[in-house]
Structure formats: C-alpha cells, structure tokens
Coordinates of N, CA, C and O in Angstrom, one line a residue:
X30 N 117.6 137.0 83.9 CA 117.8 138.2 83.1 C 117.3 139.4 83.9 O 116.2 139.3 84.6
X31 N 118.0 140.4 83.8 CA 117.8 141.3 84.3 C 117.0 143.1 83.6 O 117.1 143.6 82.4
X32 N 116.6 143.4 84.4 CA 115.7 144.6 84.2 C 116.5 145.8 84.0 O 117.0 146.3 85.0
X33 N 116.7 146.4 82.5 CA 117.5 147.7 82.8 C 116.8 148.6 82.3 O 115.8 148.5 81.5
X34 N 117.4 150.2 83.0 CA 116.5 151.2 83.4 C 117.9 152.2 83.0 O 119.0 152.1 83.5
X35 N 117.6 152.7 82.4 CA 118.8 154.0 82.4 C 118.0 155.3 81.9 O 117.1 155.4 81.2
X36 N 118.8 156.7 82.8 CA 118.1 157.5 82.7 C 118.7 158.6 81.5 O 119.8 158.0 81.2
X37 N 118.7 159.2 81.1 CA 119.0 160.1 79.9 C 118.1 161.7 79.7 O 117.0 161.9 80.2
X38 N 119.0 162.7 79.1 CA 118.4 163.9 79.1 C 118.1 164.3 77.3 O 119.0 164.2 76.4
X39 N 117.0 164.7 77.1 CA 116.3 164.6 75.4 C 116.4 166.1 75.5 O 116.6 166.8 76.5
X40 N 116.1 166.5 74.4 CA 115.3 167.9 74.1 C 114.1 168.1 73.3 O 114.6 168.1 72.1
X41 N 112.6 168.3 73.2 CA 111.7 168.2 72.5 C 112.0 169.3 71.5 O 112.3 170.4 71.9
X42 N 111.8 168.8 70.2 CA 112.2 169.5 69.3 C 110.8 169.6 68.5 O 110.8 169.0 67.4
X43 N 109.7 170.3 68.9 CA 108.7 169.4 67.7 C 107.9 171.0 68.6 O 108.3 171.6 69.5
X44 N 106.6 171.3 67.5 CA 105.5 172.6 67.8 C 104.4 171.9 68.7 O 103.7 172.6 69.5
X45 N 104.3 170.7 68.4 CA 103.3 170.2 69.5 C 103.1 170.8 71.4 O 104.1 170.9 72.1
X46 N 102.3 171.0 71.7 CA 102.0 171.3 72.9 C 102.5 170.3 74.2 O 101.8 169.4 74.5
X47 N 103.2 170.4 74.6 CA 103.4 169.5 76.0 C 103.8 169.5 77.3 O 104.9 169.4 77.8
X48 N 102.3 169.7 78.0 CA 102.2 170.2 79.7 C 103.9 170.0 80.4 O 104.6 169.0 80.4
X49 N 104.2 171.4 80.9 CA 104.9 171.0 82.2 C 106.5 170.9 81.1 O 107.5 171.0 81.9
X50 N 106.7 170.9 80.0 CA 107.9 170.5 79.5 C 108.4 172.2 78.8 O 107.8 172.7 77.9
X51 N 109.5 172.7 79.3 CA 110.1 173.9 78.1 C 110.9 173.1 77.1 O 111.7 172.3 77.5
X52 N 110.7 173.4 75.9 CA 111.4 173.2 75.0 C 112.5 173.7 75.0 O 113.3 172.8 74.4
X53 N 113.1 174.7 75.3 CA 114.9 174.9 75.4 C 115.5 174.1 76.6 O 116.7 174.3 76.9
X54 N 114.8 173.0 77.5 CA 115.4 172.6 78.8 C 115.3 171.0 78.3 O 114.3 170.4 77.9
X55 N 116.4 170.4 78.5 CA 116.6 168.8 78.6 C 115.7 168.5 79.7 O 115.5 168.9 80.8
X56 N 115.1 167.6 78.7 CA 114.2 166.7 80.0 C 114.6 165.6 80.3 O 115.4 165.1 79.5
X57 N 114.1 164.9 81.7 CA 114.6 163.8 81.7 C 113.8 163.0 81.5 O 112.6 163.0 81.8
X58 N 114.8 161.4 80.5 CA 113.5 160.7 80.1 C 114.3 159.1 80.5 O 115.5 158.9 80.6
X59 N 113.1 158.0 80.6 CA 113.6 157.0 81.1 C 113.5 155.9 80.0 O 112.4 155.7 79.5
X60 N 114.9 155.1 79.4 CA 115.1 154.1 78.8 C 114.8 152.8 79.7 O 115.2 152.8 80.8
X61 N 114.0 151.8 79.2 CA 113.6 150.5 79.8 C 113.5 149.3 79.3 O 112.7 149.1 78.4
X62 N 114.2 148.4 79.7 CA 114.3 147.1 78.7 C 114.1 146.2 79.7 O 114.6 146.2 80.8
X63 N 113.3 145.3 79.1 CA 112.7 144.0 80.4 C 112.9 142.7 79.7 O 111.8 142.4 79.1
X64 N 113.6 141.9 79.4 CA 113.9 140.8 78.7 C 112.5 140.0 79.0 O 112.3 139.1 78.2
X65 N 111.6 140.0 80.0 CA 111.2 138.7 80.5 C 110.0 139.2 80.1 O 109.2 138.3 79.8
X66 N 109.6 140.6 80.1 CA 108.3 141.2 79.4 C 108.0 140.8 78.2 O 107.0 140.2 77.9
X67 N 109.1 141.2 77.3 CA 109.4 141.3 75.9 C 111.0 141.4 75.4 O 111.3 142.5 75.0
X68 N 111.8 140.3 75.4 CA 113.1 140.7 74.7 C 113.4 141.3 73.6 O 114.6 141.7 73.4
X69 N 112.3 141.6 72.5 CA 112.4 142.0 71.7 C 111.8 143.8 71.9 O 112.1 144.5 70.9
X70 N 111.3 144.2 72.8 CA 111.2 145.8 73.0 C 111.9 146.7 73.8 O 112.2 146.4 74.9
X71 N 112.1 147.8 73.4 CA 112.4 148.5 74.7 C 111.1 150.2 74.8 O 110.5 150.7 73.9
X72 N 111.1 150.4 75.8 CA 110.0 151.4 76.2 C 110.9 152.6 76.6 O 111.9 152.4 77.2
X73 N 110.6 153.8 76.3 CA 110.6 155.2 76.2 C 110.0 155.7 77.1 O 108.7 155.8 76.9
X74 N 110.6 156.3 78.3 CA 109.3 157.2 79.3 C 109.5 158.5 79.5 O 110.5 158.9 80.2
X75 N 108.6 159.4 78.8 CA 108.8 161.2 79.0 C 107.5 161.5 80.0 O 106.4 161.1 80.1
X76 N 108.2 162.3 80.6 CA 107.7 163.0 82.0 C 106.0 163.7 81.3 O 105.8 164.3 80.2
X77 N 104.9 163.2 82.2 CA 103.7 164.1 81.1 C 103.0 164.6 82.3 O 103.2 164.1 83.4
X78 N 102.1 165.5 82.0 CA 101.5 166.5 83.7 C 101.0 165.5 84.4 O 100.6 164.4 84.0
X79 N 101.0 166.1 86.2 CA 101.0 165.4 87.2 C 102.4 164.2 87.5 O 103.6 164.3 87.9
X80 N 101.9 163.3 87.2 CA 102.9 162.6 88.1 C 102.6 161.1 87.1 O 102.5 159.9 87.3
X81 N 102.5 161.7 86.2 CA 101.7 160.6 84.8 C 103.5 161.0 83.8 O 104.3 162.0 83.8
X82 N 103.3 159.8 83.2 CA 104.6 159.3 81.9 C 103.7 158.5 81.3 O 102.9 157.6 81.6
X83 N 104.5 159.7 79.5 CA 104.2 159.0 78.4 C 105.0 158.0 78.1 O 106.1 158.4 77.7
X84 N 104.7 157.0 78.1 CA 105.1 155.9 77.2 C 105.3 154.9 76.4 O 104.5 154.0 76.6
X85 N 106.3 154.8 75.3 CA 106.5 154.3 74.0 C 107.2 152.6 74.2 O 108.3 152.3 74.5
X86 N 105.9 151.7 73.7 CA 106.8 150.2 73.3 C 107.1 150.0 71.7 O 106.2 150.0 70.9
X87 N 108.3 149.8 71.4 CA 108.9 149.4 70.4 C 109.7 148.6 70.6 O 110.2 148.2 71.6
X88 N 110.1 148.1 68.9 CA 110.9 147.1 68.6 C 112.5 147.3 69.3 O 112.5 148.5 69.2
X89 N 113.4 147.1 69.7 CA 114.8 147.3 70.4 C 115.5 147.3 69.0 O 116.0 148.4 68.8
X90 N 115.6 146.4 68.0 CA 115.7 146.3 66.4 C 115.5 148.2 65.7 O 116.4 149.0 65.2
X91 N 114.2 148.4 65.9 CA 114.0 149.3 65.5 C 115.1 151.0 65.7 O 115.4 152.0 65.0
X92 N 115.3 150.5 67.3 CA 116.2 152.1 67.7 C 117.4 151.5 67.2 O 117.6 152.1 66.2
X93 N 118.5 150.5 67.4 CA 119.4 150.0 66.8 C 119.3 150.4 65.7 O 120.3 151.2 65.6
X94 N 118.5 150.4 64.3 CA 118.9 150.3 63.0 C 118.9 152.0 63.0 O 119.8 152.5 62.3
X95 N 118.2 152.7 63.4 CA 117.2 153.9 63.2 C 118.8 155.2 64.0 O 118.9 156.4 63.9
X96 N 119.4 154.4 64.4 CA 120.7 155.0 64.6 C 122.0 155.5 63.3 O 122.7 156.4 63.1
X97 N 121.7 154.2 62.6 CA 122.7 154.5 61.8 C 122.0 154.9 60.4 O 122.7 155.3 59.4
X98 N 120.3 154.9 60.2 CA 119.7 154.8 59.3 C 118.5 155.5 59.4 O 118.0 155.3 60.6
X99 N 117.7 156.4 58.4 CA 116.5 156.7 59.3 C 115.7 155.2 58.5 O 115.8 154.6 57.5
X100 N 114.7 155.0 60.0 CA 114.1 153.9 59.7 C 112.7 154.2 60.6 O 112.6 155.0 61.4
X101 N 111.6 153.2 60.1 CA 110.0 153.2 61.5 C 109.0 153.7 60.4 O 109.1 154.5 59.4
X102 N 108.2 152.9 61.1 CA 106.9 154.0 60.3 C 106.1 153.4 61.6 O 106.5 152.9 62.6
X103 N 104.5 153.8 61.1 CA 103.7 153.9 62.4 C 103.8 155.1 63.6 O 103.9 156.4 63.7
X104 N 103.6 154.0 64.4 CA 103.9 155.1 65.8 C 105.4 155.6 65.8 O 105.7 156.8 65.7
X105 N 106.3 154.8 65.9 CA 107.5 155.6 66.2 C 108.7 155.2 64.7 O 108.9 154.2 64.1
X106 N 109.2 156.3 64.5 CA 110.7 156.6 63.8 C 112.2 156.8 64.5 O 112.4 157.3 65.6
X107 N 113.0 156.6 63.8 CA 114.4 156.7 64.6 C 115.3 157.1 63.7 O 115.3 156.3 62.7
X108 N 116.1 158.1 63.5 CA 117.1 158.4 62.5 C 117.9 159.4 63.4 O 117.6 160.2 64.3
X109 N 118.8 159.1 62.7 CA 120.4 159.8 62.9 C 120.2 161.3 62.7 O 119.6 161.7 61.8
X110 N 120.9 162.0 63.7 CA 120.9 163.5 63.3 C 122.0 164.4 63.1 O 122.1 165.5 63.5
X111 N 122.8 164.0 62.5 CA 124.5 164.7 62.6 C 125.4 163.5 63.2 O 125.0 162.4 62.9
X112 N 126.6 163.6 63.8 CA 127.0 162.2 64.2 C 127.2 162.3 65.8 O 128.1 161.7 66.4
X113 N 126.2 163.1 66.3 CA 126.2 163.0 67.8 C 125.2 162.6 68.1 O 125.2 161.9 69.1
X114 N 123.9 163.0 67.3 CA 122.6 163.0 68.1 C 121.8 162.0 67.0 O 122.2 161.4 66.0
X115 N 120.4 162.1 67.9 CA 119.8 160.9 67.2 C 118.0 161.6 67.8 O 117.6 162.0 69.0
X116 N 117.2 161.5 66.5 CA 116.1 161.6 66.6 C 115.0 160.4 66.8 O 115.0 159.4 66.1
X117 N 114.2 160.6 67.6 CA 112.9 159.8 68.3 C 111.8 160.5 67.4 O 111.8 161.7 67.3
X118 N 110.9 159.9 66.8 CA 109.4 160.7 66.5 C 108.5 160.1 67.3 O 109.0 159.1 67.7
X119 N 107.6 160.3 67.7 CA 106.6 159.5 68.6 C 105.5 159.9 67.7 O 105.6 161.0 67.2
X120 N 104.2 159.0 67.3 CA 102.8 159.4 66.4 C 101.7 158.7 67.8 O 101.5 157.5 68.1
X121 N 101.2 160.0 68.3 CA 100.0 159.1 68.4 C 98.7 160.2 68.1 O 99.0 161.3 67.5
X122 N 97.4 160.0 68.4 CA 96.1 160.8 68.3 C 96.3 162.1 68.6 O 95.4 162.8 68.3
X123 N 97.6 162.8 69.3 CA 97.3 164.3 70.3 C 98.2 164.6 69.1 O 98.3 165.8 69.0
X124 N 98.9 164.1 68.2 CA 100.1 164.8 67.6 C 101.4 163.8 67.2 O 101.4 162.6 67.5
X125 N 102.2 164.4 66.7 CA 103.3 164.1 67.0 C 104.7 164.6 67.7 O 105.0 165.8 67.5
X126 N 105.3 163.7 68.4 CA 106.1 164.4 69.4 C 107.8 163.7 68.5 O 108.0 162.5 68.1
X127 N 108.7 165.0 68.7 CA 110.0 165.0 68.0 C 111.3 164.6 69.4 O 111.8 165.4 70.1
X128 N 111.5 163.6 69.4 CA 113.0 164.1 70.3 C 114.1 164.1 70.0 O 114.3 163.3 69.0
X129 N 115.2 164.7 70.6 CA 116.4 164.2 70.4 C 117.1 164.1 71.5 O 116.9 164.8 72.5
X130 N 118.2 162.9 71.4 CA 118.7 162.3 72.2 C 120.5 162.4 71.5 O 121.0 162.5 70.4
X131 N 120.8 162.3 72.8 CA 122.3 161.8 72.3 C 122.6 160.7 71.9 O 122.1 159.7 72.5
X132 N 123.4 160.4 70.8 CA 123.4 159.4 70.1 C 123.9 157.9 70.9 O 123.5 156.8 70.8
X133 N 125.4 158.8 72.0 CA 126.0 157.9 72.7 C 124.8 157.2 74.2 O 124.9 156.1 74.6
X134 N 124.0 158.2 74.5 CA 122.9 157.6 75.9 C 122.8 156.8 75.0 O 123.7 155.9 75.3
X135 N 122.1 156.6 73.9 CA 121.1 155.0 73.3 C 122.0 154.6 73.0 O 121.5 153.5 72.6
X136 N 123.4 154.4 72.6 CA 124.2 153.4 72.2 C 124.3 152.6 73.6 O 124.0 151.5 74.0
X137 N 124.8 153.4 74.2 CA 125.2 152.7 76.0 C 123.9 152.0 76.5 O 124.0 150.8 76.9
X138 N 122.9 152.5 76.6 CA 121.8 151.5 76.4 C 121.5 150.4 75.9 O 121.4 149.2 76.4
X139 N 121.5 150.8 74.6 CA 121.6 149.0 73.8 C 122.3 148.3 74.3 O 122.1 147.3 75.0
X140 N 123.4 148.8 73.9 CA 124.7 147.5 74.9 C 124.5 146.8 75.9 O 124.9 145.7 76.0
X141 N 123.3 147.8 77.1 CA 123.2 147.4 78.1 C 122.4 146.0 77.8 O 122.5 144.9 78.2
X142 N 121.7 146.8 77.0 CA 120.1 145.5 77.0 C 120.5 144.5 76.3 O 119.6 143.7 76.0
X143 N 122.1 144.2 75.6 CA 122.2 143.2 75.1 C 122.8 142.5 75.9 O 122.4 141.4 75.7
X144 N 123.8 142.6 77.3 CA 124.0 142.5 78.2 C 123.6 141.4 79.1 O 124.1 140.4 79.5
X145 N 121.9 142.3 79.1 CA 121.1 141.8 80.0 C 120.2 140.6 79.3 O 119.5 139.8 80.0
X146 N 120.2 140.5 78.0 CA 119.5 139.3 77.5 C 120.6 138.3 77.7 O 120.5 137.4 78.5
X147 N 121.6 138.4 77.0 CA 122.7 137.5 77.4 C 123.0 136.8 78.7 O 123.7 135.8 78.7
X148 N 122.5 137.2 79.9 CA 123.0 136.8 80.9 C 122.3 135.6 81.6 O 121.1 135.8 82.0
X149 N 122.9 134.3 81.8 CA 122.3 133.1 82.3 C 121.2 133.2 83.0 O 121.2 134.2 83.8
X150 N 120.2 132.4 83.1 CA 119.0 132.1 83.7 C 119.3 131.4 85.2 O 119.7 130.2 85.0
X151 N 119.3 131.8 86.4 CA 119.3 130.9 87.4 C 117.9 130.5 88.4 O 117.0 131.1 88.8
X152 N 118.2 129.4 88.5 CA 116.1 128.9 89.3 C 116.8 128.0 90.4 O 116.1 127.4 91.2

C-alpha cells in the first residue's frame, strides 16, 4: 500500500489570526493518507510560521460524509458549501480555523486513498 500526498489550494475564511497566511490568497495545503499508519485517517497540512505545518488527523469517513452532509464535532467539521466547494473547521486551544477547499481537490483525493488501500500487499 501506498502513501498518497496530493497538494491542493484552500482559502482561510475564518477572523482568527494566522502568521505568514493573507486571507484573500489560496494557500497551499497538503492532503495525506498513509494506509499503513492508519487506514482509517487522513491528515491536513496548512503552512504555519517558519518552516513549521499545522496539522489535522482525522477520520477519512469523516471528510467523505462531511462532503455531501455537514458532519464532525470535536476538533474537526466538514460540510458542503454551495456545489463546488467544501468547508474544513479546525478547533484547537489558539482558536478556530475555517477553510475552504474545492469540493472536486477532496473528491479526487478520496478516490485516491481508496485506490491506495485497495492495492495488493507485496513482501
């Protein structure tokens, strides 16, 4: 099983403060799915000051449903925003952080990481 990494462009939509990021400019943020870590998660990485990324593990379940439905509680939510786009919440201690993403990047993603669970084990 293989390791996918796909890169994608968000926009922070949220009053929260965050180094290094303009709010009117797509940032770039890294989708990650590791079957062998956890087949059941995928990880979120947004650019954070210096040479440091924040990042979010969640259920893979969770962004799938949170597409066509808003769904999550806790740390992270996922719901549909119009029929293009698609909202991320992040909760942690500093705040909460809003993104949006194109709905089609995380579809093409999933796909991927279903992909890559599926694919035979060789030793």
């Amino acid at each position: 099983m293989s390791v996918v990494e796909q890169y994608a462009r968000a926009h922070i939509v949220t009053d929260v403060s965050v180094p290094l990021i303009d709010e009117l400019e797509a940032i770039p943020v890294t989708l990650r799915y590791d079957p062998e870590r956890d087949p059941r998660a995928v990880r979120i990485g947004l650019p954070g000051a210096g040479a440091g990324t924040h990042e979010w593990t969640f259920g893979r379940e969770l962004l799938e449903e949170g597409l066509r439905a808003p769904t999550g509680s806790g740390d992270v939510r996922v719901w549909p925003c119009g029929r293009v786009q698609a909202v991320v919440e992040f909760h942690s201690p500093e705040g909460v952080l809003v993104v949006q993403f194109e709905r089609q990047a995380l579809l093409r993603f999933l796909r991927r990481t279903y992909m890559a669970a599926a694919e035979p084990v060789t030793h």
